[in-house]
XYZ file of C-alpha atoms in Angstrom:
717
model
C 24.490 26.903 26.886
C 24.000 25.304 30.303
C 26.599 22.779 31.552
C 23.997 20.055 31.340
C 23.328 21.008 27.743
C 27.028 20.804 26.925
C 27.219 17.237 28.183
C 24.002 16.440 26.417
C 25.390 17.801 23.177
C 28.269 15.321 23.412
C 25.802 12.492 23.911
C 23.787 13.792 20.982
C 26.829 13.569 18.743
C 27.184 9.907 19.643
C 23.507 9.235 18.954
C 23.749 11.183 15.703
C 26.541 8.855 14.619
C 24.248 5.934 15.361
C 21.539 7.483 13.238
C 23.972 7.805 10.353
C 23.922 4.027 10.178
C 20.194 3.969 9.436
C 20.834 4.123 5.721
C 23.174 1.169 5.752
C 20.517 -1.560 6.000
C 21.163 -5.064 7.207
C 20.929 -8.174 5.049
C 18.504 -10.904 5.949
C 19.429 -14.539 6.154
C 18.066 -16.721 3.399
C 14.529 -17.825 4.125
C 13.382 -21.346 4.739
C 13.038 -23.332 1.520
C 10.146 -25.572 0.612
C 12.180 -28.772 0.930
C 12.503 -28.136 4.674
C 8.778 -27.986 5.396
C 7.447 -30.699 7.753
C 4.860 -33.129 6.419
C 2.179 -31.945 8.850
C 2.350 -28.413 7.469
C 2.214 -29.707 3.898
C -0.992 -31.498 4.786
C -2.465 -28.274 6.198
C -2.018 -26.343 2.967
C -3.034 -29.250 0.744
C -5.634 -31.412 2.488
C -6.659 -34.400 0.410
C -3.187 -35.266 -0.809
C -2.020 -38.767 0.142
C 1.629 -38.415 -0.836
C 4.148 -35.627 -1.343
C 7.290 -35.777 -3.467
C 10.658 -34.167 -2.869
C 11.035 -30.565 -3.992
C 12.086 -30.204 -7.634
C 11.715 -27.999 -10.665
C 12.149 -24.316 -11.397
C 10.588 -22.735 -9.456
C 10.957 -25.451 -6.810
C 7.690 -27.115 -5.820
C 6.548 -30.206 -3.964
C 3.981 -32.216 -5.887
C 1.043 -33.683 -3.992
C -0.741 -36.803 -5.205
C -4.031 -38.420 -4.220
C -5.396 -41.885 -4.899
C -8.382 -41.962 -7.243
C -11.358 -44.324 -6.858
C -9.906 -46.726 -9.406
C -6.703 -46.983 -7.348
C -4.556 -44.896 -9.666
C -2.485 -41.995 -8.365
C -3.309 -38.576 -9.783
C -1.696 -35.178 -9.344
C -3.528 -33.170 -6.694
C -1.464 -29.983 -6.816
C 1.738 -28.147 -5.942
C 3.120 -26.794 -2.683
C 5.621 -23.945 -2.725
C 7.022 -21.277 -0.452
C 6.991 -17.603 -1.385
C 10.633 -17.024 -0.429
C 11.643 -19.424 -3.232
C 10.077 -17.088 -5.814
C 11.805 -13.705 -5.429
C 11.455 -10.803 -5.169
C 9.851 -11.158 -1.751
C 7.197 -8.723 -0.629
C 8.274 -6.667 2.389
C 5.895 -5.979 5.232
C 6.252 -3.314 7.904
C 9.483 -4.690 9.372
C 10.713 -7.221 6.819
C 9.826 -10.065 4.432
C 6.796 -12.242 5.109
C 7.192 -15.891 4.096
C 4.230 -18.169 3.426
C 3.664 -21.790 2.389
C 1.022 -22.146 -0.332
C -0.827 -25.106 -1.810
C -2.456 -24.873 -5.240
C -4.254 -27.177 -7.660
C -2.856 -27.613 -11.196
C -5.676 -25.364 -12.363
C -4.684 -22.397 -10.202
C -6.990 -22.595 -7.164
C -5.336 -22.232 -3.765
C -5.923 -25.145 -1.399
C -4.409 -23.462 1.644
C -1.895 -20.947 2.974
C 0.143 -20.796 6.178
C 2.487 -18.001 7.243
C 5.800 -19.680 8.047
C 8.052 -16.767 8.980
C 7.685 -13.073 9.763
C 9.112 -10.789 12.421
C 6.922 -7.726 12.499
C 7.605 -5.325 15.347
C 3.890 -5.004 16.164
C 3.727 -8.679 17.105
C 4.646 -7.781 20.685
C 1.740 -5.400 21.079
C -0.817 -7.108 18.797
C 0.231 -10.721 19.156
C 0.716 -13.147 16.253
C -1.756 -11.182 14.140
C -1.155 -12.961 10.791
C -2.007 -16.317 12.348
C -5.227 -15.363 14.112
C -8.006 -17.943 13.496
C -9.743 -17.415 10.183
C -7.247 -15.083 8.550
C -4.987 -17.626 6.834
C -7.913 -19.914 6.052
C -9.605 -17.289 3.831
C -6.944 -17.800 1.134
C -8.167 -21.349 0.425
C -10.377 -21.293 -2.662
C -8.857 -18.111 -4.098
C -8.022 -18.283 -7.785
C -4.709 -17.026 -9.208
C -6.640 -14.756 -11.545
C -8.158 -12.832 -8.629
C -6.670 -9.470 -7.652
C -6.191 -10.309 -3.941
C -7.139 -6.723 -3.092
C -7.042 -5.814 0.583
C -10.483 -5.187 2.118
C -12.055 -6.504 -1.089
C -10.821 -9.977 -2.049
C -8.931 -10.320 1.243
C -10.246 -9.373 4.681
C -7.572 -7.220 6.291
C -6.463 -6.610 9.850
C -6.872 -3.094 11.183
C -3.677 -1.060 11.732
C -1.331 -3.528 10.026
C -2.433 -3.055 6.420
C 1.169 -2.793 5.152
C 1.956 -6.300 6.345
C -1.342 -7.845 5.206
C -1.042 -6.265 1.773
C 2.522 -7.547 1.419
C 1.450 -11.072 2.348
C -1.472 -11.028 -0.104
C 0.657 -9.786 -2.990
C 3.399 -12.284 -2.189
C 0.950 -15.207 -2.209
C -0.767 -14.039 -5.384
C 2.368 -13.308 -7.421
C 4.212 -16.487 -6.424
C 1.083 -18.549 -7.169
C 0.826 -16.964 -10.602
C 4.435 -17.839 -11.380
C 3.931 -21.436 -10.349
C 0.684 -21.578 -12.358
C 2.462 -20.290 -15.444
C 5.273 -22.816 -15.034
C 3.253 -25.927 -14.156
C -0.432 -25.212 -14.723
C -2.756 -26.993 -17.112
C -6.520 -26.386 -17.426
C -7.734 -23.417 -15.344
C -10.207 -24.074 -12.541
C -12.918 -21.813 -13.946
C -16.077 -22.484 -15.877
C -15.597 -22.005 -19.626
C -17.521 -19.054 -20.976
C -19.790 -19.246 -24.010
C -17.915 -18.438 -27.183
C -20.157 -15.537 -28.212
C -21.875 -12.635 -26.448
C -20.058 -12.998 -23.142
C -21.275 -10.457 -20.567
C -18.176 -8.801 -19.045
C -20.001 -7.772 -15.890
C -19.238 -10.194 -13.091
C -16.058 -11.528 -14.703
C -12.643 -11.022 -13.132
C -9.978 -9.101 -15.029
C -8.167 -12.395 -15.471
C -11.203 -13.999 -17.111
C -11.789 -10.952 -19.295
C -8.281 -11.340 -20.648
C -8.773 -15.029 -21.276
C -11.931 -14.270 -23.249
C -10.209 -11.554 -25.288
C -12.655 -8.941 -24.017
C -9.505 -7.350 -22.660
C -6.542 -7.531 -25.048
C -3.017 -6.754 -23.864
C 0.360 -6.169 -25.480
C 3.795 -5.467 -24.035
C 6.070 -2.526 -24.827
C 9.728 -3.053 -23.858
C 12.624 -0.642 -23.605
C 15.805 -2.759 -23.778
C 17.725 -2.709 -20.537
C 15.118 -0.546 -18.797
C 11.887 -2.484 -18.384
C 8.468 -2.800 -19.923
C 4.878 -1.636 -19.729
C 1.776 -3.687 -20.412
C -1.073 -1.900 -22.220
C -4.523 -3.475 -22.052
C -7.474 -2.388 -24.213
C -11.206 -3.041 -23.806
C -14.312 -1.697 -25.547
C -16.826 0.013 -23.261
C -20.120 -0.917 -24.829
C -22.417 1.069 -22.529
C -22.619 2.730 -19.115
C -23.167 -0.561 -17.285
C -19.880 -1.951 -18.594
C -18.083 1.356 -18.059
C -19.117 1.435 -14.398
C -18.030 -2.179 -13.972
C -14.621 -1.490 -15.490
C -13.878 1.799 -13.699
C -16.335 2.087 -10.834
C -19.279 4.481 -10.817
C -17.459 7.543 -9.474
C -14.483 7.475 -11.852
C -16.670 6.546 -14.832
C -19.046 9.457 -14.242
C -16.082 11.806 -13.910
C -14.665 10.361 -17.149
C -17.924 11.000 -19.013
C -17.776 14.641 -17.962
C -14.240 14.911 -19.348
C -15.338 13.248 -22.579
C -18.124 15.803 -23.022
C -15.698 18.668 -22.474
C -13.539 17.236 -25.274
C -16.402 17.216 -27.735
C -17.840 13.771 -27.016
C -17.161 10.453 -28.734
C -19.106 7.744 -30.526
C -17.125 4.929 -28.908
C -15.018 4.630 -25.741
C -12.035 2.308 -25.424
C -10.570 1.682 -21.989
C -6.795 1.518 -21.724
C -5.010 0.217 -18.613
C -1.248 0.351 -18.072
C 0.828 -1.823 -15.760
C 4.527 -2.591 -15.427
C 7.726 -0.885 -14.359
C 8.049 1.679 -17.202
C 4.749 3.503 -17.256
C 6.266 6.304 -19.329
C 6.287 3.896 -22.278
C 2.598 4.715 -22.608
C 2.227 8.018 -24.432
C -0.752 9.928 -25.709
C 0.916 10.424 -29.083
C 1.483 7.875 -31.838
C -1.907 6.122 -31.760
C -4.063 5.276 -34.767
C -6.845 2.836 -35.678
C -7.059 0.894 -38.940
C -10.129 -0.835 -40.365
C -10.646 -2.253 -43.861
C -7.474 -0.566 -45.083
C -8.420 2.890 -43.787
C -6.317 4.512 -41.042
C -7.655 7.036 -38.537
C -5.012 8.870 -36.521
C -5.896 9.691 -32.899
C -4.982 13.198 -31.873
C -3.461 13.629 -28.429
C -6.669 15.228 -27.176
C -8.548 12.015 -28.040
C -6.444 10.020 -25.578
C -7.877 10.901 -22.161
C -5.820 9.959 -19.067
C -7.810 9.279 -15.890
C -4.898 8.616 -13.518
C -5.012 5.928 -10.861
C -7.906 3.451 -10.866
C -10.091 4.000 -7.812
C -12.694 1.308 -8.321
C -14.116 -1.229 -10.704
C -12.632 -4.491 -11.905
C -9.472 -2.773 -13.205
C -8.534 -1.569 -9.716
C -5.581 -3.568 -8.440
C -4.750 -4.851 -11.932
C -3.319 -1.689 -13.477
C -1.491 1.409 -12.305
C -2.825 3.951 -14.794
C -6.104 4.005 -16.713
C -7.714 6.213 -19.336
C -9.981 6.329 -22.369
C -9.481 6.537 -26.107
C -12.228 8.499 -27.857
C -13.159 7.042 -31.262
C -15.508 8.670 -33.763
C -18.211 7.081 -35.892
C -15.841 6.212 -38.736
C -14.861 3.096 -36.779
C -17.503 0.373 -37.116
C -17.687 -1.627 -33.893
C -19.480 -4.440 -35.711
C -16.309 -5.305 -37.623
C -12.751 -6.073 -36.446
C -10.288 -3.188 -36.228
C -6.662 -2.732 -35.224
C -4.822 -0.386 -32.849
C -1.436 0.820 -34.085
C 0.993 2.366 -31.588
C 4.070 4.009 -33.127
C 6.849 4.495 -30.561
C 9.514 5.633 -33.008
C 12.856 4.068 -32.086
C 11.088 1.451 -29.968
C 9.077 0.193 -32.923
C 5.443 -0.018 -33.918
C 3.048 -2.215 -31.969
C -0.182 -3.651 -33.358
C -3.195 -5.012 -31.470
C -6.208 -6.530 -33.236
C -9.560 -6.095 -31.497
C -12.976 -7.675 -32.080
C -15.944 -6.406 -30.062
C -18.724 -8.602 -28.697
C -21.077 -7.177 -31.314
C -18.680 -8.094 -34.102
C -18.289 -11.597 -32.747
C -22.036 -12.022 -32.551
C -22.501 -10.921 -36.161
C -19.655 -13.117 -37.354
C -21.098 -16.078 -35.473
C -24.544 -15.465 -36.969
C -23.026 -15.229 -40.453
C -21.101 -18.438 -39.914
C -24.264 -20.146 -38.635
C -26.185 -18.971 -41.702
C -23.494 -20.337 -43.995
C -23.582 -23.661 -42.203
C -27.362 -23.752 -42.578
C -27.132 -22.997 -46.309
C -24.481 -25.650 -46.762
C -26.639 -28.166 -44.877
C -29.661 -27.312 -47.031
C -27.712 -27.814 -50.230
C -26.291 -31.084 -48.971
C -29.866 -32.318 -48.529
C -31.255 -31.120 -51.885
C -28.483 -32.414 -54.145
C -28.576 -36.043 -52.961
C -32.358 -36.156 -53.354
C -32.093 -35.454 -57.133
C -29.561 -38.228 -57.575
C -31.469 -40.848 -55.560
C -34.182 -41.014 -58.258
C -31.584 -42.166 -60.830
C -29.573 -44.949 -59.278
C -27.221 -43.674 -56.644
C -27.892 -44.977 -53.130
C -28.723 -42.302 -50.558
C -25.495 -42.942 -48.666
C -23.099 -42.110 -51.458
C -23.775 -38.384 -51.969
C -23.015 -37.434 -48.333
C -19.352 -36.547 -48.944
C -20.328 -34.364 -51.936
C -20.881 -31.078 -49.943
C -17.271 -31.232 -48.839
C -16.054 -30.799 -52.447
C -18.780 -28.458 -53.663
C -17.336 -25.085 -54.652
C -20.524 -23.067 -54.312
C -20.669 -22.763 -50.500
C -17.086 -21.490 -50.451
C -17.877 -18.953 -53.149
C -20.837 -17.726 -51.072
C -18.520 -17.058 -48.110
C -16.322 -14.896 -50.287
C -19.219 -12.905 -51.730
C -21.643 -12.453 -48.873
C -19.309 -12.068 -45.878
C -16.029 -10.657 -47.171
C -14.833 -9.654 -43.673
C -14.879 -13.184 -42.297
C -11.433 -14.726 -42.192
C -10.925 -18.487 -41.878
C -12.764 -19.613 -38.779
C -10.376 -18.816 -35.922
C -12.860 -17.534 -33.359
C -13.002 -20.723 -31.306
C -9.220 -20.519 -30.885
C -9.343 -16.867 -29.847
C -12.155 -17.369 -27.373
C -11.119 -20.714 -25.976
C -9.609 -20.678 -22.495
C -5.877 -21.396 -22.768
C -3.913 -23.443 -20.324
C -2.201 -21.629 -17.474
C 1.238 -22.083 -19.014
C 0.295 -19.774 -21.902
C -1.095 -16.983 -19.760
C 0.744 -13.677 -19.753
C 0.410 -12.652 -16.133
C 1.113 -9.001 -15.418
C 3.775 -9.215 -12.708
C 2.695 -6.247 -10.635
C 5.844 -6.043 -8.519
C 7.533 -4.645 -11.635
C 5.675 -1.422 -10.860
C 7.605 1.149 -8.898
C 7.110 1.227 -5.143
C 5.499 4.645 -5.306
C 3.097 3.574 -8.059
C 1.975 0.581 -6.033
C 1.597 2.740 -2.928
C -0.680 5.221 -4.669
C -2.711 2.450 -6.254
C -3.386 0.899 -2.836
C -3.804 4.082 -0.795
C -6.863 4.562 1.377
C -7.716 8.178 0.692
C -10.061 8.188 3.673
C -7.054 7.582 5.928
C -5.141 10.280 4.081
C -8.008 12.690 4.754
C -7.985 11.863 8.468
C -4.235 12.382 8.640
C -4.513 15.726 6.865
C -7.177 16.794 9.374
C -4.963 15.907 12.329
C -1.948 17.682 10.845
C -4.003 20.764 9.964
C -5.388 21.034 13.505
C -1.935 20.627 15.024
C -0.507 23.297 12.715
C -3.327 25.732 13.486
C -3.009 25.186 17.242
C 0.773 25.592 17.169
C 0.723 28.906 15.326
C -2.394 30.328 16.976
C -0.966 29.815 20.490
C -4.542 29.145 21.597
C -5.033 26.945 24.644
C -8.581 25.798 23.705
C -7.479 24.998 20.147
C -4.530 22.996 21.463
C -6.873 20.870 23.566
C -9.066 20.284 20.521
C -5.980 19.208 18.580
C -4.789 16.912 21.385
C -8.225 15.305 21.668
C -8.360 14.586 17.932
C -4.795 13.258 18.066
C -5.617 10.932 20.960
C -8.801 9.580 19.349
C -7.758 9.396 15.679
C -4.051 8.566 15.825
C -4.359 6.565 19.021
C -7.530 4.491 19.027
C -9.094 4.844 15.553
C -6.291 4.765 12.973
C -3.173 3.900 14.977
C -1.167 6.142 12.659
C 1.110 7.608 15.309
C 4.873 7.630 14.965
C 6.906 5.188 17.001
C 10.541 4.261 17.452
C 9.508 1.052 15.682
C 9.423 3.099 12.480
C 13.152 3.682 12.930
C 13.889 0.004 13.557
C 11.687 -0.957 10.594
C 13.619 1.469 8.411
C 16.794 -0.404 9.367
C 15.288 -3.854 8.809
C 13.277 -3.217 5.655
C 14.944 -0.114 4.233
C 13.552 3.404 3.728
C 10.940 2.021 1.336
C 8.812 1.125 4.374
C 7.861 4.790 4.654
C 6.749 4.868 1.021
C 4.340 1.965 1.396
C 1.840 3.994 3.400
C 0.930 7.549 2.330
C -0.489 8.611 5.757
C 2.705 7.365 7.412
C 4.805 9.225 4.847
C 2.855 12.425 5.557
C 3.426 12.043 9.286
C 7.146 11.318 8.885
C 7.660 14.260 6.521
C 5.688 16.637 8.756
C 7.613 15.538 11.849
C 11.044 15.867 10.242
C 10.334 19.316 8.793
C 8.746 20.771 11.926
C 11.481 19.326 14.166
C 14.256 20.809 12.058
C 12.556 24.204 11.954
C 10.794 24.598 15.327
C 11.774 21.615 17.481
C 9.698 18.768 18.884
C 6.280 19.905 17.616
C 5.310 16.251 17.190
C 5.748 15.594 20.908
C 3.591 18.564 21.847
C 0.741 18.094 19.399
C 0.841 14.779 17.500
C 1.875 12.118 20.002
C -1.253 10.360 21.341
C 0.636 9.059 24.380
C 1.810 12.602 25.103
C -1.791 13.765 24.770
C -2.830 11.026 27.207
C -0.228 12.246 29.720
C -1.446 15.844 29.340
C -4.999 14.645 29.998
C -3.829 12.871 33.145
C -2.003 16.039 34.227
C -5.250 17.956 33.707
C -7.264 15.539 35.834
C -4.870 14.833 38.736
C -4.981 17.576 41.430
C -1.771 19.604 41.643
C -1.315 18.743 45.309
C -0.515 15.175 44.323
C 2.060 16.172 41.735
C 5.773 16.395 42.364
C 8.947 17.187 40.452
C 12.398 15.719 40.727
C 15.235 17.669 42.227
C 17.053 19.700 39.566
C 20.275 17.725 39.951
C 18.428 14.398 39.651
C 16.391 15.685 36.704
C 19.499 16.841 34.829
C 20.950 13.342 35.063
C 17.721 11.369 34.531
C 17.031 12.947 31.149
C 19.954 10.967 29.736
C 18.091 7.718 30.378
C 16.001 8.076 27.228
C 19.143 8.324 25.095
C 20.352 5.074 26.657
C 16.943 3.519 25.898
C 17.241 4.678 22.282
C 20.653 3.015 21.979
C 19.314 -0.251 23.455
C 16.353 -0.284 21.053
C 18.475 0.423 17.969
C 21.315 -1.941 18.789
C 19.679 -5.261 17.649
C 18.702 -4.096 14.124
C 22.026 -2.331 13.661
C 23.961 -5.524 14.359
C 21.690 -7.594 12.123
C 19.485 -9.166 14.782
C 15.727 -9.530 14.338
C 15.161 -9.120 18.081
C 12.627 -6.404 18.887
C 13.009 -4.572 22.213
C 11.158 -1.311 21.698
C 7.845 -2.609 23.060
C 9.359 -2.890 26.560
C 10.252 0.808 26.569
C 7.513 2.312 24.407
C 3.940 1.679 25.620
C 2.210 3.189 22.573
C 1.254 -0.112 20.972
C 0.307 -1.637 24.338
C -2.243 1.082 25.107
C -3.657 1.859 21.675
C -3.493 -1.632 20.135
C -4.743 -3.268 23.363
C -1.881 -5.710 23.710
C -2.700 -9.160 25.128
C 0.573 -9.152 27.115
C 0.186 -8.681 30.885
C 3.874 -7.766 31.163
C 3.541 -4.967 28.631
C 0.424 -3.678 30.371
C 2.298 -3.637 33.678
C 5.051 -1.553 32.072
C 2.557 0.814 30.467
C 0.620 1.153 33.712
C 3.830 2.046 35.578
C 4.620 4.790 33.075
C 1.101 6.221 33.314
C 1.152 6.125 37.108
C 4.504 7.913 37.163
C 3.129 10.516 34.742
C 0.251 11.178 37.134
C 2.792 12.235 39.781
C 5.471 13.839 37.581
C 3.894 15.556 34.526
C 5.044 13.961 31.273
C 7.316 11.576 33.166
C 7.611 9.260 30.173
C 8.504 12.093 27.775
C 11.134 13.434 30.153
C 13.018 10.286 31.060
C 12.077 7.228 28.978
C 10.805 7.987 25.452
C 13.287 6.749 22.792
C 11.425 8.531 19.989
C 11.613 11.760 21.986
C 15.360 11.191 22.326
C 15.696 10.769 18.558
C 13.745 13.972 17.910
C 15.729 15.690 20.660
C 18.895 15.065 18.647
C 17.365 16.821 15.645
C 16.178 19.672 17.862
C 19.782 20.704 18.527
C 19.847 22.216 15.049
C 16.277 23.591 14.968
C 16.151 27.029 13.360
C 13.256 28.835 15.052
C 13.389 28.824 18.832
C 11.182 30.189 21.576
C 11.825 33.901 22.088
C 13.136 35.103 25.446
C 12.816 38.589 26.960
C 14.786 40.369 29.679
C 12.112 39.659 32.261
C 12.735 35.908 31.846
C 15.860 36.289 33.985
C 13.731 37.211 36.996
C 10.407 35.423 36.406
C 9.806 31.769 37.379
C 6.263 31.325 35.965
C 7.294 29.558 32.750
C 9.863 27.423 34.566
C 7.247 26.221 37.038
C 4.619 25.499 34.383
C 6.848 23.746 31.826
C 5.535 20.139 31.594
C 8.946 18.694 30.705
C 11.260 20.767 32.940
C 12.977 22.228 29.879
C 13.231 25.773 31.288
C 15.806 26.879 33.830
C 15.681 30.613 34.392
C 16.058 32.451 31.095
C 17.346 29.363 29.233
C 15.287 26.783 27.334
C 16.740 23.317 26.687
C 15.396 22.762 23.177
C 16.239 19.072 23.177
C 13.732 18.675 26.051
C 11.202 21.280 24.901
C 8.082 19.807 23.243
C 6.842 23.157 21.897
C 3.605 22.856 23.838
C 3.040 26.665 23.752
C 2.697 26.892 27.565
C 5.559 29.356 28.042
C 4.765 31.281 24.864
C 1.189 31.769 26.036
C 2.585 33.172 29.288
C 4.577 35.708 27.255
C 1.577 36.615 25.119
C -0.695 37.023 28.153
C 2.117 38.768 30.072
C 1.862 36.642 33.204
C 4.321 36.945 36.099
C 6.741 39.857 35.828
C 6.159 39.914 32.085
C 3.317 42.342 32.738
C 5.803 44.947 34.056
C 8.340 46.924 32.108
C 11.956 46.454 33.171
C 12.104 50.129 34.219
C 9.534 49.251 36.861
C 11.307 46.070 37.971
C 14.897 47.304 38.255
C 14.380 49.684 41.220
C 12.987 46.764 43.207
C 16.117 44.675 42.676
C 18.842 44.830 45.358
C 22.367 43.752 44.678
C 23.767 41.813 47.600
C 27.422 41.049 47.482
C 28.613 37.812 48.917
C 31.869 36.818 50.425
C 33.300 35.526 47.160
C 32.835 38.805 45.406
C 29.965 37.609 43.208
C 26.478 39.005 43.401
C 22.940 37.719 43.363
C 19.792 39.422 42.204
C 16.721 39.185 44.395
C 13.296 40.691 44.051
C 12.309 42.798 47.045
């Protein structure tokens, strides 16, 4: 090991100790409570209110009142803050707090972000408060899914934070609605023959088109299981989305087909409480057991109205022995956890029951007209017989004979829209973090990330210069300007602020982190050579700038300057490690400035200086300033597979001169500085310099010249 490497190893040990603190996490001070909100901000989230009360209740809310036309004061709605209704939803760097106004019926009147400290704010500005973004929440109903890029317009490249804000607003609003709500702010549906298409999942549950029951494992958690009859392809596509529904139909055919399809949707924290065994259906005293093969899992919902409302979906395949025109019951036997029963009535059954009830009413009305007429001719006034139909026995006997399946008339109660206090909201944060991540993953982004990683892997192993330039170009365009999915030292600071779960909230990010860690531990800083868009930009500059304008630092200066990036890393990590929310990385890492087009002139000046320096000294930023490179350099000290060296390397200077980071000095490679760019390995493969000659040819040309100190030097004559 070179002397410089020895000193660097000591520094690496110090930095490694710092990295050991990454798992510790730092607590966050208690967020601002609703009783500290200024009146002006209350008015913004609830325009139309004339007076606000003090905060009270559980959960704590501020009530807003308005003056009606008759001069009386009526309740206008509630104002609350999301941090008062834990658990809080974490964004990219920490919790996002919002003030929300809502009518008693569950319609949002306004939303304002009150506190968040995302690291990208320096490069993207105050992105959650850009005009029009907060305002779109006004008018949203608590029954909506608040899906990103569907119900809510997102902001490119910060989807983790926007999704966290949307879920936090939705879930806290639902809790307040359940605690204080009265009549929902939706149009009542007709009692019979409701068309599910066009209705939200929330409305479908209110109308009993979707029925749900809860399965609980004491001390562990629960799972909600929702059931809905799919009465045709149109409804199936609306529930599941066209693509998943068509795939489901193919699976149904392979299992022998089915007369009827029942959708099941599972939410909650204990998804394993839904099993394919133990299901049966009862109707008119007959029980039909469902074999495991007749319960068809479909996995994660990818479209349709159920997307965003459940974590797992599937179908139950019922045969023709179940009559959909009559009520039936699902029975779910969980053994030690008990047996659960869910009654279900299809739209067709409701229609027939309503028609039967209407016919009975018509018959009763006809009889009430005929009977009085026969008595009027005797001496009874026409008014007297009117109560008689109420005590006649015959209409009741007709109900028992002609429509034996009709129970006492409870349909209006089942179909009526309940008040918000009785609603059983599925609290989706009870799902595991990984389940929520998969449910909200953009598989298009995952595909792009897989493409970038595949190209980088192919270029690294092929040692092909043209393929490497293809990989760098794709990296620069996709990870830099299109997706913004590059790694940054901000991912380390966010891991300290928000915990390691931040990496699990974004599958493309998780893929990049996993790929980088594995390749660094095995081969070294492959990320820096192939997957860093700012590194690719520096390589492009190096390709364009004529070599006569390029310089390199003196070896002594270079050996000292490379320590600067470790100092930068320590400066960037210090605030989160001591519990401060201060963000400093943007002043040392120009990634966000360049690729997110920062509005800050100061940050652009810093980025421009780094790029100008890189035009003179190849990969200047990577060599002397990159904190992420310093972090990966620490891991590179223990990398397993290193660049091979041959005997000729002691006499050849070609690789040393062409190394873009100055990591080669004679036969030695400093692997903490090496970015595995393949430049030197290509020289070995192509046998450039003295590599083209065998050592037997080179040795006779070497002359040993003794010096005065008794040592010797080797020169090529």
